[in-house]
Amino acid sequence: MNFGSWRVLDQLPAEEPCLGALFTSYSFDPAFFEEHVLRAVLRLTSDPIEQAERYHHEARRALQETPVVAIVDAGERRPGRRLPFDLLEVSEAVFHPKSVLLLYRKFARLLIGSGNLTFSGYGGNTELFLRTDLSYTNATDASMLAAFDTHLGRIRALVRHPGTQFDLFRQEMRRRIPNAVADPVSPALALLDSTGGPVIQQLAALLPANAVIESIGMLAPFYERDDAAELDVTSVFGALAPQAGKDALLDVGVAWDNPQVHASSASSLEGGLGRIWTWATEKDGARVLQHMVPTGLGPNTLAYVDDTGQGRRGPLDEVQDAIEQRNLWVQPPPIAFAPRNAIAAAAKRFAEVRLWLHPATRLDEGRPVHRPLHAKLMVVAYRSGRTRESLVMLGSPNMSRRALLMGAGTGAGNVEIAVAFRLDSVVTLRDLVPELVHAPASAFELKERDFPEPARNYALAVDRAVHDPTAGSLVVSWSPAASDLPAWRLSYDGTQLATSTSPPDAPIVVPGFVLKPSTAEIVLHVDGRDCPVPILVTDLVALPAAPSGPSIGLDELLMLLGRRIGAERAIQIAERRERDPGGNDELAAIFGDGFGPTDVFRAWWSVADDLRDPSLSVQGFRLRLEGALGAGAAWACMLDAVKAKPLTPEEIWFYGAELLRTLGEVDMPPAEDRDAKDAVLKTFCARVRDDLRSLAIDAGPRPWVERITAFYREAQA
């Protein structure tokens, strides 16, 4: 068995609308997330570069319908967020999981792996992900989803502020698995979660009680810090040693950062014994590379160890010809990172410790590609009675104490997540990762990675920045970390919001705030540094249709709801109306001197038809009723028209009564979210009824008014 190769972005979307999306990551690039990940998951059709404004409108409306949340480490996210998805931060522990959970109508798609939400993590590095589709109606799958929800519940306790979309996402999932009992271990897959305890203990618990480990393989870009201590259960290499047999092997795979895929200078065979060489040959019309370590030079043959670790011999004349033709060359001393002393200690416990290099640059279909190692993998081969099997774990944990040997928490271990599965045969690390190159310890020197001390994260001085679109306000509150803040300035999109030379002592309230398409972050300027802080929105459904643009009028709304124009066109007409109030020929072409009952009825009927769509999410359902381009917006415009007197109270009452009658006939098909949608509909209709009661209608000498009101009262009875 080995792993398949594919683009992570291609594995995300299904051929149907997504009902909710949750992502966890250590580092985070908002531009990549918004322009590539969201485009794939939400199936957006506009181009984020060539059609930036259209793309933003399309993405913003999709986010109003689909709860999307990204949870990341507070110290590792990059600036540049423009869209109002919930970007939540964890700062009290190192937040290192990499997972994706996408909700669809009949199943959820789960990805767990090693890649961050960056271009490198989703395509530039060598990463490992496991993707599985979990059916809501399958008891085992539902239990796995419930276990993941338990993991999310523990994460919720760690985030600095939970926002709104996190809970909406979890509600959407729980509606589909209401009776599932959380069980992180299934016959096919096990979920390993450091928020529930050390990952290595959860992995060890999957081994049979009488298991004897025959080999352990580890692959990671980062290992535990080196020390001179003896190997024991507090060491990553020693954690499983008590269950290992006396002949057990340890395979350690490390990153090889500087391989050369072409000869750069002449090579001398006599001076290159014991070093890594690379031989380029042709296979099926493509250039391929093989690695070797020459160990002995005879009169006519060369003894060498191939890249699988096997000793071999080859004709010396072929070797010399390849060197002369620059098809065989010696590699520069490899740059590889792993704890030298810990590996030396492991060599005293295991029968053999084999070192493997993962080349960052290699050939793919004959072309050089640079994909540095960022994957994390552990393979445990064991025998249990007469059975020989392997346990494979992949996910976010590096081979370090904080990742594997400690439970997550403040001042403790990292937040990590991984999956494990069983194979009914014995496999080794190189069986799963065939590009690994075996190399004796004499061929390279192991080094420790140097990590610079991080600078103070001044953004943590802001507890939260919350925009309420209904109130039109932004409220910035401060955390205890602001108590010693030096001179500071707060801005939004280049406009200063506040400034002081002393620490802030009260929240900052910005009235009349509009969330612009250009940015969804405020910036705290301190000590010559710009520290972005994500803005959370209290209710995405309440966001205006056109940020910083004109309000959408009743005529445009009726055309939109009646499916005569699209949302983009409605906004354009509103903008044109604001520039030239008397020159709106498009409205006149449709309505003539004004809209009539047929136009209103058509709008209400179209809304009702939309609400019957079973693929519509609960938030999408709300949006059709309560959003800036929904039925509620048109109804609010009608009520305003009564005050301005273009319409009479009787007309408005008539249109409102017809809206209630039409919505009362909406028969939603049986579905997991039917009750939630029904609650939204009842709340909306109750508000319309209250509005109708407030309208003073006097039939007077017009008996037809009484007949119409009697008809609708009877219809609503």
XYZ file of C-alpha atoms in Angstrom:
717
model
C 0.000 0.000 0.000
C 1.053 3.597 -0.597
C -0.730 6.918 -0.508
C -2.445 8.512 -3.500
C -1.524 11.937 -4.797
C -4.165 14.631 -5.263
C -4.879 18.301 -4.661
C -6.616 18.982 -1.357
C -8.839 21.608 -2.996
C -10.189 18.970 -5.390
C -11.228 16.759 -2.472
C -13.320 19.371 -0.658
C -16.502 20.049 -2.672
C -19.363 17.683 -3.418
C -21.834 18.001 -6.280
C -24.396 19.745 -4.088
C -24.640 22.841 -1.876
C -22.624 22.832 1.332
C -24.701 23.407 4.478
C -21.818 24.251 6.807
C -18.020 24.298 6.787
C -15.535 24.172 9.651
C -11.748 24.371 9.378
C -8.976 24.147 11.965
C -5.393 25.152 11.295
C -2.217 26.338 12.951
C -1.189 28.989 10.430
C -3.730 30.740 8.236
C -3.596 32.761 5.020
C -6.921 34.606 4.556
C -6.253 35.458 0.898
C -5.703 31.794 0.010
C -8.698 30.751 2.088
C -11.054 33.298 0.547
C -9.915 33.029 -3.070
C -9.389 29.268 -3.305
C -10.859 27.274 -0.413
C -14.156 29.150 -0.093
C -14.463 29.318 -3.858
C -14.273 25.516 -4.021
C -16.444 24.709 -0.981
C -19.200 27.256 -1.676
C -19.032 26.601 -5.441
C -18.576 30.267 -6.314
C -18.485 31.054 -10.025
C -16.950 34.542 -10.140
C -13.215 35.055 -10.479
C -11.707 36.556 -7.297
C -9.043 38.427 -9.274
C -10.703 39.403 -12.560
C -14.149 40.006 -10.997
C -13.194 41.090 -7.495
C -16.341 43.103 -6.678
C -18.713 40.491 -8.085
C -16.817 37.722 -6.300
C -17.078 39.543 -2.976
C -20.852 39.992 -3.351
C -21.302 36.350 -4.353
C -19.120 35.069 -1.513
C -20.752 37.324 1.060
C -24.237 36.109 0.159
C -23.041 32.493 0.238
C -21.633 33.071 3.739
C -25.011 34.436 4.821
C -26.545 31.088 3.839
C -23.780 28.729 4.967
C -22.097 28.959 8.387
C -18.332 28.954 7.848
C -15.835 29.042 10.703
C -12.039 28.842 10.710
C -10.317 28.253 14.062
C -6.602 29.056 14.108
C -3.677 29.754 16.398
C -3.787 33.415 17.442
C -0.084 33.941 16.825
C 0.113 32.375 13.359
C -2.581 33.961 11.214
C -1.706 36.426 8.483
C -3.446 39.747 7.761
C -5.761 40.366 4.826
C -9.191 38.983 5.783
C -11.938 40.599 3.687
C -14.951 38.294 4.002
C -17.112 38.005 7.153
C -16.750 34.289 7.919
C -15.994 33.655 11.582
C -12.235 33.633 12.171
C -11.757 32.393 15.735
C -8.489 32.319 17.661
C -6.911 30.163 20.356
C -4.134 31.791 22.380
C -3.899 29.899 25.695
C -2.443 26.747 24.097
C -0.582 25.982 20.882
C -3.433 25.291 18.472
C -2.066 22.836 15.909
C -4.896 20.639 14.472
C -5.572 20.525 10.739
C -9.071 19.376 9.910
C -12.010 20.119 7.640
C -15.628 19.118 8.219
C -18.152 19.904 5.487
C -21.861 19.262 5.958
C -24.056 18.110 3.091
C -27.659 16.880 3.044
C -27.043 13.155 3.528
C -23.417 12.981 4.645
C -20.513 14.917 6.105
C -17.059 15.047 4.526
C -14.186 14.883 7.019
C -10.540 15.580 6.218
C -7.808 15.254 8.826
C -4.177 15.749 7.995
C -1.035 17.814 8.250
C -1.608 20.799 5.950
C -2.274 24.321 7.178
C -4.778 26.656 5.532
C -2.126 28.185 3.300
C -1.016 27.699 -0.281
C 1.897 25.564 0.941
C -0.330 23.452 3.170
C -2.855 22.733 0.424
C -0.460 22.147 -2.453
C 3.082 23.439 -2.029
C 4.335 20.990 0.608
C 4.362 17.230 0.916
C 1.342 16.679 3.158
C -0.830 13.759 4.228
C -4.620 13.937 4.540
C -7.259 11.294 5.060
C -10.669 12.028 3.551
C -13.785 10.096 4.467
C -17.506 10.627 3.881
C -19.665 9.853 6.924
C -23.358 9.054 6.480
C -25.776 10.529 9.008
C -27.918 7.383 8.900
C -25.043 4.950 9.500
C -24.726 4.395 13.254
C -20.934 3.972 13.174
C -20.426 7.064 11.033
C -22.819 9.087 13.185
C -20.892 8.063 16.315
C -17.664 9.252 14.705
C -19.300 12.597 13.880
C -20.573 12.867 17.446
C -17.024 12.220 18.678
C -15.739 14.990 16.430
C -18.453 17.263 17.817
C -17.192 16.439 21.321
C -13.748 17.527 20.123
C -15.300 20.767 18.843
C -16.987 21.325 22.192
C -13.629 21.172 23.961
C -12.142 23.527 21.377
C -15.009 25.961 21.961
C -13.856 26.288 25.566
C -10.408 27.352 24.296
C -11.325 29.980 21.687
C -11.008 33.600 22.734
C -14.542 34.348 21.504
C -16.919 31.784 19.941
C -18.545 34.159 17.438
C -21.888 33.084 15.959
C -21.103 30.675 13.122
C -19.419 28.033 15.313
C -22.634 27.279 17.188
C -24.731 27.498 14.003
C -22.440 24.937 12.380
C -22.686 22.545 15.332
C -26.470 22.937 15.435
C -26.639 22.096 11.729
C -24.641 18.913 12.355
C -26.458 17.821 15.505
C -29.824 18.134 13.782
C -28.659 15.332 11.499
C -27.323 13.032 14.237
C -29.666 13.781 17.167
C -29.340 10.397 18.869
C -25.744 9.494 18.026
C -23.493 8.390 20.883
C -19.949 9.710 20.602
C -17.433 6.945 19.895
C -14.035 7.943 18.479
C -13.134 4.341 17.596
C -14.823 2.446 14.769
C -13.792 -0.785 13.028
C -12.330 1.240 10.161
C -11.066 4.419 11.787
C -10.113 5.943 15.132
C -10.110 9.636 15.999
C -7.199 10.688 18.222
C -7.676 14.030 19.949
C -5.207 15.626 22.366
C -7.984 17.608 24.074
C -9.082 14.245 25.496
C -5.619 13.045 26.574
C -2.148 12.293 25.175
C -2.333 11.117 21.565
C 0.280 8.390 22.051
C -1.797 6.825 24.835
C -4.864 6.765 22.590
C -2.799 5.130 19.837
C -1.347 2.530 22.227
C -4.864 1.675 23.427
C -5.687 0.514 19.884
C -3.040 -2.230 20.066
C -4.225 -5.674 21.199
C -3.351 -6.476 24.801
C -0.903 -9.191 23.728
C 0.639 -7.211 20.859
C 4.403 -7.366 20.378
C 5.707 -4.500 18.266
C 8.019 -5.558 15.429
C 8.765 -2.122 13.996
C 7.936 1.538 14.516
C 8.201 4.098 11.744
C 8.048 7.862 12.258
C 8.039 10.636 9.667
C 7.819 14.342 10.498
C 9.483 17.668 9.752
C 9.866 18.384 13.484
C 10.959 16.101 16.310
C 11.329 16.599 20.037
C 14.114 18.829 21.288
C 17.337 16.884 21.778
C 18.683 15.939 25.169
C 21.161 13.478 26.601
C 18.626 11.539 28.656
C 18.218 7.793 28.433
C 15.352 6.415 26.387
C 12.161 6.017 28.462
C 8.412 6.493 28.166
C 8.836 10.277 28.428
C 10.626 10.228 25.068
C 8.805 10.004 21.748
C 11.119 7.188 20.645
C 10.637 5.367 23.936
C 6.892 5.805 24.468
C 6.010 2.495 22.785
C 9.280 0.714 23.621
C 7.782 -1.341 26.512
C 5.601 -3.171 23.966
C 8.422 -3.684 21.462
C 10.062 -7.067 20.917
C 13.802 -7.548 21.321
C 14.287 -7.534 17.528
C 12.119 -4.456 16.926
C 13.246 -1.894 14.360
C 12.888 1.882 14.499
C 12.593 3.824 11.228
C 13.056 7.594 11.488
C 12.146 9.725 8.470
C 13.443 13.294 8.359
C 13.329 16.194 5.939
C 16.167 16.493 3.412
C 16.127 20.161 2.510
C 18.932 20.476 -0.076
C 18.915 17.623 -2.629
C 20.137 18.422 -6.141
C 18.238 17.016 -9.121
C 21.015 17.898 -11.588
C 24.787 17.601 -11.426
C 26.289 20.962 -10.507
C 29.976 20.017 -10.714
C 32.271 17.119 -11.547
C 32.177 14.275 -9.015
C 35.000 12.015 -7.871
C 34.043 8.460 -7.007
C 37.164 7.873 -4.936
C 36.386 10.818 -2.684
C 32.676 10.093 -2.480
C 32.544 6.771 -0.652
C 30.032 6.852 2.191
C 28.198 9.842 0.719
C 24.834 10.050 -1.048
C 24.937 9.923 -4.845
C 22.124 10.374 -7.346
C 21.785 8.529 -10.659
C 19.530 9.966 -13.378
C 18.110 7.529 -15.935
C 15.304 7.424 -18.482
C 12.137 5.419 -17.845
C 9.084 5.488 -20.117
C 10.405 8.658 -21.724
C 10.798 10.556 -18.437
C 13.856 11.320 -16.365
C 13.901 9.492 -13.007
C 16.292 9.664 -10.069
C 17.704 6.890 -7.911
C 19.872 7.431 -4.863
C 22.731 5.315 -3.585
C 25.614 5.333 -1.100
C 28.875 3.799 -2.475
C 30.566 1.675 0.188
C 33.424 -0.064 -1.617
C 35.391 0.209 -4.842
C 36.718 -2.963 -6.518
C 38.714 -3.489 -9.723
C 35.563 -3.884 -11.827
C 32.605 -3.358 -9.512
C 31.160 -0.797 -7.153
C 29.553 -1.898 -3.897
C 26.754 0.381 -2.762
C 23.605 0.611 -0.672
C 20.525 1.532 -2.709
C 17.767 3.903 -1.610
C 15.810 1.039 -0.014
C 18.766 0.123 2.216
C 19.748 -3.006 0.274
C 23.424 -3.763 -0.456
C 24.186 -4.164 -4.165
C 27.018 -4.280 -6.702
C 27.248 -2.745 -10.167
C 29.688 -2.629 -13.102
C 32.308 0.021 -12.483
C 32.539 1.035 -16.146
C 28.822 1.930 -16.245
C 29.293 4.000 -13.112
C 32.259 5.870 -14.593
C 30.372 6.529 -17.850
C 27.412 7.939 -15.906
C 29.730 10.242 -13.938
C 31.374 11.514 -17.124
C 27.970 12.177 -18.712
C 26.831 14.036 -15.573
C 24.080 11.465 -14.997
C 25.624 10.369 -11.691
C 26.764 12.899 -9.139
C 27.538 13.211 -5.461
C 25.086 15.190 -3.360
C 26.244 18.026 -1.116
C 26.189 17.098 2.576
C 22.468 16.738 3.364
C 20.788 19.242 5.634
C 18.567 17.092 7.850
C 16.918 17.861 11.167
C 16.344 15.367 13.991
C 17.475 14.901 17.624
C 20.885 13.213 17.352
C 21.233 12.240 21.029
C 17.688 10.865 21.262
C 18.299 8.707 18.194
C 21.568 7.463 19.697
C 19.687 6.526 22.867
C 17.059 4.719 20.782
C 19.799 2.660 19.122
C 20.522 1.082 22.524
C 16.927 -0.144 22.864
C 15.975 -1.165 19.335
C 17.704 -3.867 17.322
C 18.325 -1.337 14.564
C 17.580 2.336 13.954
C 17.269 3.158 10.250
C 17.378 6.745 9.033
C 15.454 7.887 5.972
C 15.674 11.158 4.095
C 12.683 12.772 2.417
C 13.973 14.885 -0.514
C 12.346 18.316 -0.664
C 13.109 18.578 -4.393
C 12.495 15.640 -6.718
C 11.257 14.846 -10.210
C 7.577 14.501 -11.025
C 7.021 13.151 -14.547
C 10.539 14.265 -15.363
C 10.143 17.824 -14.062
C 11.688 19.214 -10.859
C 9.193 19.987 -8.101
C 9.945 21.462 -4.699
C 7.654 20.090 -2.002
C 9.215 20.296 1.462
C 8.178 17.663 3.972
C 5.350 18.723 6.257
C 3.520 15.388 6.540
C 3.324 13.535 9.861
C 3.069 9.755 9.924
C 3.560 6.901 12.370
C 3.446 3.204 11.442
C 3.434 0.479 14.104
C 3.775 -3.110 12.853
C 3.006 -5.809 15.419
C 2.114 -9.430 15.941
C -0.739 -10.611 18.109
C -0.772 -14.374 18.406
C -0.588 -15.611 14.829
C -1.860 -12.339 13.396
C 0.506 -9.721 11.997
C -0.956 -6.272 11.374
C -0.018 -2.606 11.193
C -1.471 0.471 12.840
C -1.107 3.678 10.827
C -1.552 7.175 12.283
C -1.534 10.431 10.349
C -2.618 13.934 11.219
C -1.272 17.098 12.792
C 1.109 15.861 15.552
C 4.831 16.202 15.006
C 7.057 13.694 16.767
C 7.441 15.820 19.875
C 6.486 15.537 23.521
C 3.997 18.414 23.381
C 2.284 16.910 20.351
C 2.172 13.228 21.317
C 2.931 12.725 24.998
C 0.925 15.514 26.663
C -2.751 16.375 26.806
C -3.739 19.782 25.461
C -4.107 22.713 27.796
C -2.722 26.009 29.021
C 0.989 25.546 29.673
C 0.713 21.882 28.664
C 0.534 20.077 25.341
C -0.616 21.242 21.930
C -4.113 20.884 20.570
C -3.674 18.108 17.988
C -5.878 15.756 16.010
C -5.066 12.585 14.103
C -6.686 9.473 12.693
C -5.521 5.883 12.959
C -6.481 2.839 10.926
C -5.444 -0.792 10.808
C -3.932 -2.746 7.919
C -4.122 -6.541 7.844
C -0.459 -6.894 6.891
C 2.924 -5.688 8.081
C 4.037 -2.482 6.367
C 7.004 -0.226 6.962
C 7.495 3.492 6.666
C 9.002 3.204 3.193
C 6.193 0.928 2.003
C 3.865 3.873 2.537
C 6.257 6.635 1.423
C 8.363 5.184 -1.418
C 10.203 8.452 -2.117
C 12.153 8.055 1.148
C 15.892 7.539 0.710
C 17.800 5.254 3.065
C 21.085 6.701 4.243
C 23.578 5.520 6.842
C 24.237 7.920 9.692
C 27.747 8.462 8.328
C 26.325 10.058 5.159
C 24.954 13.151 6.862
C 24.858 15.099 10.094
C 21.656 15.572 12.048
C 20.988 19.105 13.262
C 18.537 20.834 15.561
C 16.164 23.390 14.087
C 16.503 26.888 15.475
C 13.264 28.664 16.284
C 13.447 32.428 16.882
C 11.660 33.792 19.906
C 8.302 35.204 18.775
C 7.671 38.900 19.251
C 4.843 40.009 21.501
C 1.461 39.598 19.838
C -0.107 42.985 20.531
C -3.328 41.896 18.802
C -4.138 39.915 21.962
C -4.696 43.250 23.714
C -8.033 43.370 21.875
C -10.496 40.954 23.428
C -12.920 41.196 20.513
C -14.172 43.476 17.761
C -17.893 42.943 17.105
C -20.025 44.521 14.395
C -23.797 44.646 14.872
C -25.267 45.366 11.411
C -28.748 45.964 12.821
C -27.484 48.701 15.149
C -24.848 49.831 12.646
C -22.127 49.761 15.297
C -18.666 48.371 15.966
C -17.647 47.676 19.559
C -13.995 47.023 20.400
C -13.374 45.635 23.878
C -10.014 45.101 25.539
C -8.396 42.118 27.241
C -6.192 42.186 30.375
C -3.185 42.147 28.015
C -3.980 45.790 27.198
C -3.119 46.920 30.744
C 0.506 47.701 29.834
C -0.044 48.703 26.213
C 2.324 51.484 25.093
C 1.180 54.310 22.829
C -1.339 52.876 20.396
C -3.678 53.709 17.552
C -6.697 51.806 16.237
C -7.845 52.061 12.613
C -10.229 50.533 10.108
C -9.485 50.631 6.381
C -7.096 53.528 6.905
C -9.506 55.568 9.044
C -8.444 56.219 12.619
C -10.935 55.025 15.230
C -9.047 55.877 18.426
C -5.580 56.691 19.722
C -3.881 57.178 23.080
C -0.490 57.297 24.737
C -1.796 55.327 27.731
C -3.475 51.902 27.991
C -7.197 51.859 27.112
C -9.632 51.669 30.009
C -13.016 51.408 28.256
C -14.526 49.802 25.151
C -14.521 51.796 21.929
C -17.931 52.189 20.284
C -18.033 53.254 16.641
C -21.564 54.312 15.561
C -22.615 54.290 11.920
C -20.105 51.556 11.122
C -20.256 49.835 7.727
C -18.310 46.648 7.024
C -16.557 47.374 3.732
C -15.604 44.853 1.032
C -11.973 45.957 1.326
C -11.352 44.519 4.800
C -12.979 42.666 7.685
C -10.235 43.558 10.179
C -9.362 46.440 12.426
C -5.674 47.210 12.918
C -3.961 47.974 16.213
C -0.818 50.034 15.594
C 1.735 49.614 18.386
C 5.491 50.072 18.549
C 5.800 50.515 14.790
C 3.885 47.301 14.073
C 0.468 46.717 12.489
C -1.525 44.033 14.311
C -4.772 43.002 12.565
C -7.779 41.845 14.577
C -10.703 40.020 12.897
C -14.137 41.635 13.100
C -16.936 39.264 14.099
C -20.500 39.938 12.933
C -23.441 39.369 15.276
C -25.807 38.290 12.474
C -24.644 37.799 8.883
C -28.244 37.707 7.636
C -28.637 41.331 8.760
C -25.765 42.617 6.600
C -26.830 45.110 3.903
C -27.060 43.956 0.308
C -24.607 46.570 -0.930
C -22.001 47.704 1.632
C -21.542 51.477 1.472
C -24.038 51.570 -1.396
C -27.644 52.716 -1.755
C -30.513 50.958 -0.044
C -32.504 48.630 -2.268
C -35.943 50.105 -2.940
C -39.316 48.387 -3.054
C -39.454 48.337 -6.850
C -36.059 46.632 -7.130
C -36.973 44.145 -4.413
C -40.229 43.154 -6.104
C -38.416 42.622 -9.399
C -35.770 40.544 -7.644
C -38.188 38.471 -5.573
C -40.388 37.951 -8.630
C -37.340 36.522 -10.460
C -37.330 39.172 -13.155
C -33.772 40.253 -12.339
C -30.883 38.925 -10.266
C -29.365 40.358 -7.102
C -26.452 41.984 -8.908
C -28.806 43.706 -11.352
C -31.067 44.895 -8.535
C -28.107 46.565 -6.832
C -27.030 48.199 -10.103
C -30.541 49.592 -10.666
C -30.597 50.967 -7.112
C -27.235 52.649 -7.678
C -28.471 54.160 -10.949
C -31.671 55.363 -9.258
C -29.634 57.123 -6.593
C -27.499 58.871 -9.224
C -30.472 59.773 -11.462
C -33.815 59.510 -9.598
C -35.886 60.318 -12.676
C -34.142 58.204 -15.270
C -34.844 54.598 -14.333
C -36.146 53.277 -17.659
C -35.749 49.632 -16.645
C -38.264 49.950 -13.814
C -40.696 51.744 -16.097
C -40.347 49.016 -18.717
C -41.438 46.394 -16.189
C -43.894 48.242 -13.958
C -45.098 51.084 -16.183
C -46.404 53.807 -13.895
C -45.982 51.571 -10.847
C -46.237 48.040 -9.563
C -49.591 46.402 -8.960
C -51.036 43.482 -7.005
C -49.882 40.963 -9.624
C -46.276 42.073 -9.162
C -46.531 41.706 -5.394
C -48.259 38.330 -5.612
C -45.598 37.073 -7.995
C -42.900 38.109 -5.527
C -44.617 36.373 -2.589
C -45.234 33.188 -4.597
C -41.596 33.049 -5.690
C -40.420 33.442 -2.092
C -42.698 30.598 -1.012
C -41.341 28.440 -3.820
C -37.768 29.120 -2.653
C -38.662 28.189 0.923
C -39.877 24.757 -0.197
C -36.428 23.859 -1.556
C -35.140 21.024 0.685
C -31.503 21.849 -0.153
C -31.852 25.298 1.424
C -29.961 25.639 4.708
C -31.620 27.088 7.798
C -29.608 30.282 7.367
C -30.543 30.379 3.687
C -34.173 29.984 4.732
C -33.780 32.929 7.115
C -32.093 34.958 4.396
C -35.073 34.550 2.033
C -37.317 35.959 4.748
C -35.221 38.330 6.852
C -32.263 39.298 4.670
C -31.668 42.630 2.961
C -32.989 41.134 -0.293
C -35.727 39.022 1.285
C -39.475 39.204 1.721
C -39.081 41.025 5.040
C -37.124 43.831 3.364
C -39.905 44.308 0.798
C -42.523 44.274 3.553
C -40.549 46.885 5.540
C -40.433 49.105 2.436
C -44.212 48.810 2.149
C -44.689 49.874 5.762
C -42.413 52.863 5.137
C -44.494 53.685 2.053
C -47.551 54.079 4.286
C -45.747 56.746 6.285
C -44.659 58.533 3.105
C -48.201 58.016 1.702
C -47.395 56.593 -1.751
C -49.482 53.589 -0.623
C -52.628 53.495 1.492
C -52.923 51.423 4.671
C -55.573 49.307 2.942
C -53.210 48.409 0.092
C -50.413 47.512 2.493
C -52.766 45.465 4.660
C -53.920 43.623 1.542
C -50.319 42.833 0.489
C -49.342 41.765 4.011
C -52.383 39.519 4.350
C -51.541 37.891 1.019
C -47.952 37.381 2.222
C -49.235 35.594 5.334
C -51.654 33.482 3.304
C -48.920 32.494 0.843
C -46.414 31.616 3.565
C -49.087 29.692 5.434
C -49.370 27.367 2.437
C -45.657 26.533 2.434
C -45.456 22.801 3.043
C -41.857 21.888 3.753
C -40.867 18.283 3.039
C -39.787 16.086 5.958
C -36.144 16.777 6.766
C -33.789 17.055 9.724
C -33.995 20.862 9.661
C -37.752 21.133 9.169
C -38.474 22.117 12.781
C -35.768 24.790 12.741
C -37.121 26.260 9.506
C -40.669 26.111 10.825
C -39.604 28.104 13.901
C -38.037 30.781 11.677
C -41.190 30.965 9.554
C -43.504 31.241 12.565
C -41.415 34.035 14.077
C -41.461 35.956 10.803
C -45.209 35.537 10.322
C -45.857 36.666 13.902
C -44.044 39.937 13.177
C -46.084 40.491 10.017
C -49.321 39.863 11.961
C -48.264 42.432 14.551
C -47.627 44.915 11.744
C -51.067 44.238 10.249
C -52.734 44.898 13.593
C -51.006 48.273 13.765
C -52.462 49.355 10.415
C -55.674 51.355 10.880
C -58.103 50.198 8.186
C -61.471 51.865 7.767
C -63.822 50.260 5.250
C -66.070 53.337 5.294
C -68.290 53.427 2.211
C -66.139 50.752 0.518
C -67.777 47.369 1.179
C -65.140 45.586 -0.913
C -62.564 46.380 1.785
C -64.638 44.530 4.353
C -65.084 41.559 2.015
C -61.310 41.337 1.400
C -60.430 41.587 5.081
C -63.024 38.941 5.904
C -61.546 36.625 3.254
C -58.026 36.878 4.666
C -59.160 36.573 8.267
C -60.952 33.376 7.317
C -57.871 32.119 5.423
C -55.688 32.709 8.484
C -58.116 31.179 10.948
